[in-house]
Amino acid sequence: MARWVIFIIIYLLLSVYGFQAIKTITKQSWIHYVFIAIAILVVGNFIFQFAASSEGRVLTPAKSYAFGFLLAFMSLTLVLVPILLGEDIIRGALGLYDKLVTKETFYLPSRRRFVSQIALGLAAIPFASLLYGMYRGKYQFRVLNYTLHFDDLPDAFDGYRITQISDIHSGSFDNKEKIEYAIDLINEQQSDVLLFTGDMVNNKASEMLPWKETFSKLKAKDGKFSVLGNHDYGDYVDWSSKEEKAQNLEDLKAIQKEIGFDLLLNEHRYLKKNGQQLALVGVENWGKGGFKKAGDLKKASSLIDKDDFKILMSHDPSHWDAEVVNDDYHYHLTLSGHTHGMQFGIEIPGWIKWSPVKWRYKQWAGIYESVGQYINVNRGFGYLGYPGRVGIWPEITVIELKKGTKDS
């Protein structure tokens, strides 16, 4: 209860400053009432959605949108507050100066209209961006292509193409046409193999049922392989029994099989071509910071040769630094997801790559290299929590393996 009281107080203070900016710019009373109505509706819907009983830490689409609209509205007020507060400090200082120096009655100068206009103009940028991210950004799929060189790549796999997708989060989808477009886009890459690195659902296997037929259309000549992510285990649901939770996981495994995925549960497969092979290793979720650690790298690799060329599928990129990169086995390429790039950031190739998630994850999006080993962190196919994406778009990764060094 105390959390809600603190939240409402903060929200009211921010909204008051936002109202002051609106009131300074225009005298049209209907605009004032519209602002007040929106402020009440946004917070009222948020409280209604999150204060109601739930099945645990389950984010339904309704809750996600309530959070999204609250985030957008508060981004508006959060930009306004420091600007208007700064002006208030200056106004107060000028009034105090007049009182102390001229000995006149304390007089607080009125707000300057142009300051409020500038503040609102700046605040409109994140506000509009977050609304755009909810409306279109979440389905703004892009294909990212990488070429990685390895001296010990088997000759038969020179030019081998891998398509990676991650973090489907089917429980969040609300546009079948956009998802079908993305499936077609994946198939257009005509890669040799398709690898999915976990989080097929948000919470329950049933979320994937409406999308099973759509994802069954995914194609790759050497097969489709997958691993589990932290959300796939149903850990964020208050199940009525352990048996119900266990059955949910079994149902998800069955759905993956029906779609055509070969699910790797701390095990391996060999991809073979022209008498040569590379080892595909898949671990269950292993993550730092309180996430499930069901992954067992030693078990997954127990039946492969140390000298095999190895591709590892591990949902959480924190696993790479913690266990993979310094393992006795040399894992040439690790494929992860999990971070979503926080679904918010700024990326201009060759100039800037930033997201707040970088403060949590050292490897959070794209290709990283250490001691001759690579990891690709996919930005995710779907979305979770905030029902949109801003600057960090949904990703389909295509990696081409090449024999030799980059400059050869």
Short mmCIF file of N, CA and C in Angstrom, two decimals, residues 71-80 83 117-133 344-346 386 389-391:
data_model
loop_
_atom_site.label_atom_id
_atom_site.label_comp_id
_atom_site.label_asym_id
_atom_site.label_seq_id
_atom_site.Cartn_x
_atom_site.Cartn_y
_atom_site.Cartn_z
N LEU A 71 4.12 5.23 -19.01
CA LEU A 71 5.51 5.58 -19.30
C LEU A 71 5.58 6.77 -20.26
N ALA A 72 4.73 6.76 -21.29
CA ALA A 72 4.72 7.86 -22.26
C ALA A 72 4.32 9.17 -21.60
N PHE A 73 3.27 9.13 -20.78
CA PHE A 73 2.80 10.36 -20.13
C PHE A 73 3.83 10.88 -19.14
N MET A 74 4.44 9.96 -18.38
CA MET A 74 5.43 10.40 -17.39
C MET A 74 6.70 10.91 -18.06
N SER A 75 7.02 10.39 -19.26
CA SER A 75 8.19 10.91 -19.96
C SER A 75 7.98 12.38 -20.32
N LEU A 76 6.73 12.73 -20.62
CA LEU A 76 6.39 14.13 -20.91
C LEU A 76 6.65 15.00 -19.68
N THR A 77 6.13 14.57 -18.54
CA THR A 77 6.27 15.38 -17.33
C THR A 77 7.69 15.36 -16.77
N LEU A 78 8.39 14.24 -16.95
CA LEU A 78 9.76 14.16 -16.43
C LEU A 78 10.72 15.12 -17.14
N VAL A 79 10.45 15.41 -18.41
CA VAL A 79 11.26 16.40 -19.12
C VAL A 79 10.87 17.82 -18.70
N LEU A 80 9.58 18.01 -18.45
CA LEU A 80 9.10 19.34 -18.06
C LEU A 80 9.61 19.76 -16.69
N ILE A 83 13.13 21.58 -16.22
CA ILE A 83 13.16 22.88 -16.89
C ILE A 83 12.33 23.89 -16.11
N GLN A 117 7.09 26.75 -23.63
CA GLN A 117 7.02 26.25 -25.01
C GLN A 117 8.23 25.38 -25.34
N ILE A 118 9.40 25.85 -24.94
CA ILE A 118 10.62 25.05 -25.16
C ILE A 118 10.54 23.73 -24.41
N ALA A 119 10.09 23.79 -23.15
CA ALA A 119 10.00 22.59 -22.32
C ALA A 119 9.04 21.57 -22.94
N LEU A 120 7.89 22.04 -23.40
CA LEU A 120 6.92 21.14 -24.01
C LEU A 120 7.44 20.58 -25.33
N GLY A 121 8.15 21.39 -26.09
CA GLY A 121 8.72 20.93 -27.34
C GLY A 121 9.72 19.81 -27.13
N LEU A 122 10.58 19.96 -26.11
CA LEU A 122 11.54 18.92 -25.79
C LEU A 122 10.86 17.68 -25.24
N ALA A 123 9.84 17.90 -24.40
CA ALA A 123 9.13 16.77 -23.79
C ALA A 123 8.35 15.97 -24.82
N ALA A 124 7.96 16.62 -25.89
CA ALA A 124 7.18 15.93 -26.93
C ALA A 124 8.00 14.86 -27.65
N ILE A 125 9.34 14.98 -27.63
CA ILE A 125 10.19 14.03 -28.35
C ILE A 125 10.08 12.62 -27.75
N PRO A 126 10.37 12.43 -26.44
CA PRO A 126 10.21 11.07 -25.89
C PRO A 126 8.75 10.62 -25.85
N PHE A 127 7.84 11.55 -25.63
CA PHE A 127 6.42 11.22 -25.58
C PHE A 127 5.96 10.64 -26.92
N ALA A 128 6.26 11.34 -28.00
CA ALA A 128 5.87 10.88 -29.33
C ALA A 128 6.61 9.59 -29.71
N SER A 129 7.87 9.50 -29.31
CA SER A 129 8.67 8.31 -29.63
C SER A 129 8.08 7.06 -28.97
N LEU A 130 7.68 7.18 -27.72
CA LEU A 130 7.12 6.04 -27.00
C LEU A 130 5.77 5.63 -27.58
N LEU A 131 4.97 6.60 -27.98
CA LEU A 131 3.69 6.27 -28.62
C LEU A 131 3.92 5.62 -29.97
N TYR A 132 4.90 6.13 -30.73
CA TYR A 132 5.23 5.53 -32.03
C TYR A 132 5.72 4.10 -31.85
N GLY A 133 6.55 3.90 -30.81
CA GLY A 133 7.07 2.56 -30.54
C GLY A 133 5.98 1.56 -30.25
N PHE A 344 14.62 -0.08 -26.06
CA PHE A 344 14.73 1.38 -26.07
C PHE A 344 16.20 1.77 -26.14
N GLY A 345 16.54 2.64 -27.08
CA GLY A 345 17.92 3.09 -27.18
C GLY A 345 18.14 3.89 -28.44
N ILE A 346 19.39 4.15 -28.71
CA ILE A 346 19.79 4.90 -29.90
C ILE A 346 20.88 4.12 -30.61
N TYR A 386 6.94 -3.02 -21.69
CA TYR A 386 6.55 -1.91 -22.55
C TYR A 386 6.16 -2.49 -23.90
N ARG A 389 8.76 -0.66 -29.17
CA ARG A 389 10.21 -0.52 -29.31
C ARG A 389 10.53 0.86 -29.84
N VAL A 390 11.58 1.45 -29.29
CA VAL A 390 12.04 2.78 -29.72
C VAL A 390 13.54 2.71 -29.97
N GLY A 391 13.93 2.79 -31.22
CA GLY A 391 15.36 2.81 -31.55
C GLY A 391 16.03 1.46 -31.57
#
